[in-house]
mmCIF file of C-alpha atoms in Angstrom:
data_model
loop_
_atom_site.group_PDB
_atom_site.id
_atom_site.type_symbol
_atom_site.label_atom_id
_atom_site.label_comp_id
_atom_site.label_asym_id
_atom_site.label_seq_id
_atom_site.Cartn_x
_atom_site.Cartn_y
_atom_site.Cartn_z
ATOM 1 C CA UNK A 1 0.036 0.068 0.253
ATOM 2 C CA UNK A 2 1.583 3.498 -0.845
ATOM 3 C CA UNK A 3 2.673 6.008 1.934
ATOM 4 C CA UNK A 4 0.271 8.729 2.259
ATOM 5 C CA UNK A 5 1.308 11.312 -0.548
ATOM 6 C CA UNK A 6 1.203 14.439 2.056
ATOM 7 C CA UNK A 7 3.438 12.489 4.623
ATOM 8 C CA UNK A 8 5.747 11.693 1.642
ATOM 9 C CA UNK A 9 5.931 15.147 0.441
ATOM 10 C CA UNK A 10 6.864 16.173 3.867
ATOM 11 C CA UNK A 11 9.566 13.733 4.683
ATOM 12 C CA UNK A 12 10.952 14.519 1.314
ATOM 13 C CA UNK A 13 11.450 18.135 1.915
ATOM 14 C CA UNK A 14 12.534 17.368 5.567
ATOM 15 C CA UNK A 15 15.153 15.405 4.073
ATOM 16 C CA UNK A 16 16.269 18.238 1.687
ATOM 17 C CA UNK A 17 14.514 16.870 -1.304
ATOM 18 C CA UNK A 18 12.578 18.888 -3.331
ATOM 19 C CA UNK A 19 8.777 17.407 -3.562
ATOM 20 C CA UNK A 20 7.030 17.957 -7.004
ATOM 21 C CA UNK A 21 3.499 17.679 -7.673
ATOM 22 C CA UNK A 22 3.058 15.566 -10.865
ATOM 23 C CA UNK A 23 0.037 14.522 -12.518
ATOM 24 C CA UNK A 24 -1.044 11.054 -11.662
ATOM 25 C CA UNK A 25 -0.210 8.121 -13.906
ATOM 26 C CA UNK A 26 2.405 10.346 -15.705
ATOM 27 C CA UNK A 27 6.252 11.298 -15.234
ATOM 28 C CA UNK A 28 5.763 15.122 -16.438
ATOM 29 C CA UNK A 29 5.237 18.293 -15.978
ATOM 30 C CA UNK A 30 6.550 19.365 -12.789
ATOM 31 C CA UNK A 31 4.918 22.912 -11.941
ATOM 32 C CA UNK A 32 6.478 25.677 -13.364
ATOM 33 C CA UNK A 33 9.269 27.337 -11.373
ATOM 34 C CA UNK A 34 10.411 24.182 -9.442
ATOM 35 C CA UNK A 35 13.346 22.953 -11.760
ATOM 36 C CA UNK A 36 16.543 23.439 -13.008
ATOM 37 C CA UNK A 37 18.170 27.209 -11.551
ATOM 38 C CA UNK A 38 14.774 27.939 -9.857
ATOM 39 C CA UNK A 39 14.179 27.406 -6.042
ATOM 40 C CA UNK A 40 14.172 24.028 -4.683
ATOM 41 C CA UNK A 41 10.343 23.322 -4.022
ATOM 42 C CA UNK A 42 8.963 23.014 -0.299
ATOM 43 C CA UNK A 43 6.211 21.126 0.920
ATOM 44 C CA UNK A 44 4.029 24.116 1.408
ATOM 45 C CA UNK A 45 4.968 24.661 -2.557
ATOM 46 C CA UNK A 46 3.724 20.788 -3.174
ATOM 47 C CA UNK A 47 0.988 21.269 -1.352
ATOM 48 C CA UNK A 48 -0.213 24.461 -2.749
ATOM 49 C CA UNK A 49 0.047 22.967 -5.788
ATOM 50 C CA UNK A 50 -1.966 19.696 -4.916
ATOM 51 C CA UNK A 51 -4.534 22.122 -3.742
ATOM 52 C CA UNK A 52 -5.053 23.871 -6.912
ATOM 53 C CA UNK A 53 -4.476 20.891 -9.484
ATOM 54 C CA UNK A 54 -5.644 18.098 -7.391
ATOM 55 C CA UNK A 55 -4.881 15.733 -10.338
ATOM 56 C CA UNK A 56 -1.419 15.931 -9.616
ATOM 57 C CA UNK A 57 -1.042 12.664 -7.411
ATOM 58 C CA UNK A 58 2.646 11.611 -8.430
ATOM 59 C CA UNK A 59 5.333 12.992 -6.140
ATOM 60 C CA UNK A 60 8.412 14.017 -8.200
ATOM 61 C CA UNK A 61 11.558 14.263 -6.295
ATOM 62 C CA UNK A 62 14.536 16.883 -7.148
ATOM 63 C CA UNK A 63 17.537 15.937 -5.773
ATOM 64 C CA UNK A 64 19.533 18.234 -2.977
ATOM 65 C CA UNK A 65 22.956 19.611 -4.306
ATOM 66 C CA UNK A 66 25.506 16.869 -3.703
ATOM 67 C CA UNK A 67 23.129 13.778 -4.050
ATOM 68 C CA UNK A 68 22.997 12.561 -8.113
ATOM 69 C CA UNK A 69 21.082 9.526 -9.792
ATOM 70 C CA UNK A 70 22.343 7.307 -12.000
ATOM 71 C CA UNK A 71 19.385 6.603 -14.340
ATOM 72 C CA UNK A 72 20.277 2.903 -16.091
ATOM 73 C CA UNK A 73 17.957 1.985 -18.666
ATOM 74 C CA UNK A 74 18.499 -1.781 -19.502
ATOM 75 C CA UNK A 75 15.105 -2.543 -20.771
ATOM 76 C CA UNK A 76 13.589 -2.511 -24.309
ATOM 77 C CA UNK A 77 16.511 -3.336 -26.178
ATOM 78 C CA UNK A 78 18.329 -0.093 -24.444
ATOM 79 C CA UNK A 79 21.892 -0.247 -24.172
ATOM 80 C CA UNK A 80 22.195 0.570 -20.330
ATOM 81 C CA UNK A 81 23.044 -2.802 -19.000
ATOM 82 C CA UNK A 82 25.980 -2.911 -21.351
ATOM 83 C CA UNK A 83 27.040 0.612 -20.367
ATOM 84 C CA UNK A 84 26.875 -0.020 -17.014
ATOM 85 C CA UNK A 85 28.724 -3.289 -16.702
ATOM 86 C CA UNK A 86 31.425 -1.435 -18.496
ATOM 87 C CA UNK A 87 31.448 1.395 -16.141
ATOM 88 C CA UNK A 88 31.958 -1.233 -13.471
ATOM 89 C CA UNK A 89 34.420 -3.328 -14.609
ATOM 90 C CA UNK A 90 37.726 -1.903 -12.632
ATOM 91 C CA UNK A 91 36.355 0.138 -10.106
ATOM 92 C CA UNK A 92 32.905 -0.908 -9.512
ATOM 93 C CA UNK A 93 30.161 1.688 -8.314
ATOM 94 C CA UNK A 94 28.906 0.985 -4.847
ATOM 95 C CA UNK A 95 25.656 -0.572 -3.882
ATOM 96 C CA UNK A 96 23.051 2.020 -3.071
ATOM 97 C CA UNK A 97 19.220 2.517 -3.151
ATOM 98 C CA UNK A 98 17.532 1.980 -6.644
ATOM 99 C CA UNK A 99 14.566 3.469 -7.953
ATOM 100 C CA UNK A 100 12.496 1.998 -10.205
ATOM 101 C CA UNK A 101 9.058 1.117 -11.626
ATOM 102 C CA UNK A 102 10.191 -1.936 -13.084
ATOM 103 C CA UNK A 103 10.843 -4.544 -10.037
ATOM 104 C CA UNK A 104 7.688 -6.864 -11.038
ATOM 105 C CA UNK A 105 7.905 -9.877 -13.200
ATOM 106 C CA UNK A 106 10.698 -9.784 -15.738
ATOM 107 C CA UNK A 107 12.743 -7.265 -13.826
ATOM 108 C CA UNK A 108 15.997 -7.067 -15.685
ATOM 109 C CA UNK A 109 17.971 -6.521 -12.234
ATOM 110 C CA UNK A 110 19.708 -3.383 -13.469
ATOM 111 C CA UNK A 111 17.296 -0.596 -14.581
ATOM 112 C CA UNK A 112 16.922 1.963 -12.337
ATOM 113 C CA UNK A 113 18.076 5.460 -10.927
ATOM 114 C CA UNK A 114 20.849 4.664 -8.161
ATOM 115 C CA UNK A 115 21.707 7.305 -5.618
ATOM 116 C CA UNK A 116 24.925 8.355 -5.123
ATOM 117 C CA UNK A 117 26.358 11.479 -2.797
ATOM 118 C CA UNK A 118 29.002 13.160 -4.188
ATOM 119 C CA UNK A 119 32.542 13.694 -2.476
ATOM 120 C CA UNK A 120 31.926 17.136 -0.356
ATOM 121 C CA UNK A 121 32.819 20.475 -2.393
ATOM 122 C CA UNK A 122 32.567 18.511 -5.919
ATOM 123 C CA UNK A 123 31.096 20.553 -8.859
ATOM 124 C CA UNK A 124 28.519 18.757 -9.914
ATOM 125 C CA UNK A 125 27.664 21.313 -13.059
ATOM 126 C CA UNK A 126 30.126 19.012 -14.951
ATOM 127 C CA UNK A 127 28.140 16.108 -14.542
ATOM 128 C CA UNK A 128 25.226 15.939 -17.140
ATOM 129 C CA UNK A 129 24.206 14.265 -20.225
ATOM 130 C CA UNK A 130 24.061 10.723 -21.180
ATOM 131 C CA UNK A 131 25.714 7.759 -23.114
ATOM 132 C CA UNK A 132 24.632 4.102 -24.214
ATOM 133 C CA UNK A 133 21.344 4.270 -22.048
ATOM 134 C CA UNK A 134 23.130 5.709 -18.683
ATOM 135 C CA UNK A 135 21.868 9.292 -18.018
ATOM 136 C CA UNK A 136 23.014 11.611 -14.820
ATOM 137 C CA UNK A 137 20.219 13.308 -12.613
ATOM 138 C CA UNK A 138 21.475 15.920 -10.713
ATOM 139 C CA UNK A 139 20.454 19.067 -8.235
ATOM 140 C CA UNK A 140 20.061 21.776 -11.163
ATOM 141 C CA UNK A 141 18.790 18.907 -14.140
ATOM 142 C CA UNK A 142 16.238 16.506 -14.287
ATOM 143 C CA UNK A 143 14.446 14.677 -11.249
ATOM 144 C CA UNK A 144 13.096 11.116 -10.545
ATOM 145 C CA UNK A 145 9.795 9.871 -9.664
ATOM 146 C CA UNK A 146 9.345 9.212 -5.877
ATOM 147 C CA UNK A 147 8.205 5.695 -4.362
ATOM 148 C CA UNK A 148 4.443 5.727 -4.252
ATOM 149 C CA UNK A 149 3.863 7.361 -7.716
ATOM 150 C CA UNK A 150 2.162 5.366 -10.617
ATOM 151 C CA UNK A 151 4.229 4.898 -13.737
ATOM 152 C CA UNK A 152 2.302 5.725 -17.126
ATOM 153 C CA UNK A 153 2.543 1.880 -17.537
ATOM 154 C CA UNK A 154 0.791 1.723 -14.296
ATOM 155 C CA UNK A 155 3.594 0.237 -12.148
ATOM 156 C CA UNK A 156 4.331 1.504 -8.813
ATOM 157 C CA UNK A 157 7.805 3.564 -8.293
ATOM 158 C CA UNK A 158 9.595 1.569 -5.510
ATOM 159 C CA UNK A 159 12.716 1.972 -3.787
ATOM 160 C CA UNK A 160 14.905 -1.034 -3.329
ATOM 161 C CA UNK A 161 17.902 -0.631 -0.858
ATOM 162 C CA UNK A 162 20.341 -2.875 -2.458
ATOM 163 C CA UNK A 163 22.728 -3.472 0.623
ATOM 164 C CA UNK A 164 20.064 -4.542 2.637
ATOM 165 C CA UNK A 165 18.167 -6.008 -0.038
ATOM 166 C CA UNK A 166 14.863 -4.520 1.218
ATOM 167 C CA UNK A 167 12.305 -2.179 -0.112
ATOM 168 C CA UNK A 168 11.852 1.261 1.457
ATOM 169 C CA UNK A 169 9.056 3.384 1.639
ATOM 170 C CA UNK A 170 10.992 6.591 1.776
ATOM 171 C CA UNK A 171 14.648 7.583 -0.092
#
């Protein structure tokens, strides 16, 4: 059962994430003035948007500075699985939380957004773009869909903590 969206948005904001009210069953559009160089939205911003536009039942998550998502797409013949394997050949990325709506039957074990904390004072503005099915999500570029949101395919986004092998309700 999904978490209460109000509690979810409040918890995200308390942890420094920017909750974005996104239409139910969709991944976009975010409310105007909430992404890129705009200020990180607060719980109050989320609540004001949902009160004005109740069809916005999904929660996007804008990452705080210093945290990035590595979005690996290995499904539907996308090359993310091969690219991710190559990136992990010599100095593998550590296990972390993976967010995806694809954990159901047939999950490829690769696709999803991995969250990583950057070294202190690292300039994340140089981390952008995509290559071979892998794309970076960072504070000033893109956002991810939060656990409890519904993917356009009808599946629910979930957060899987790889080190503990447990699903989480939060990030």
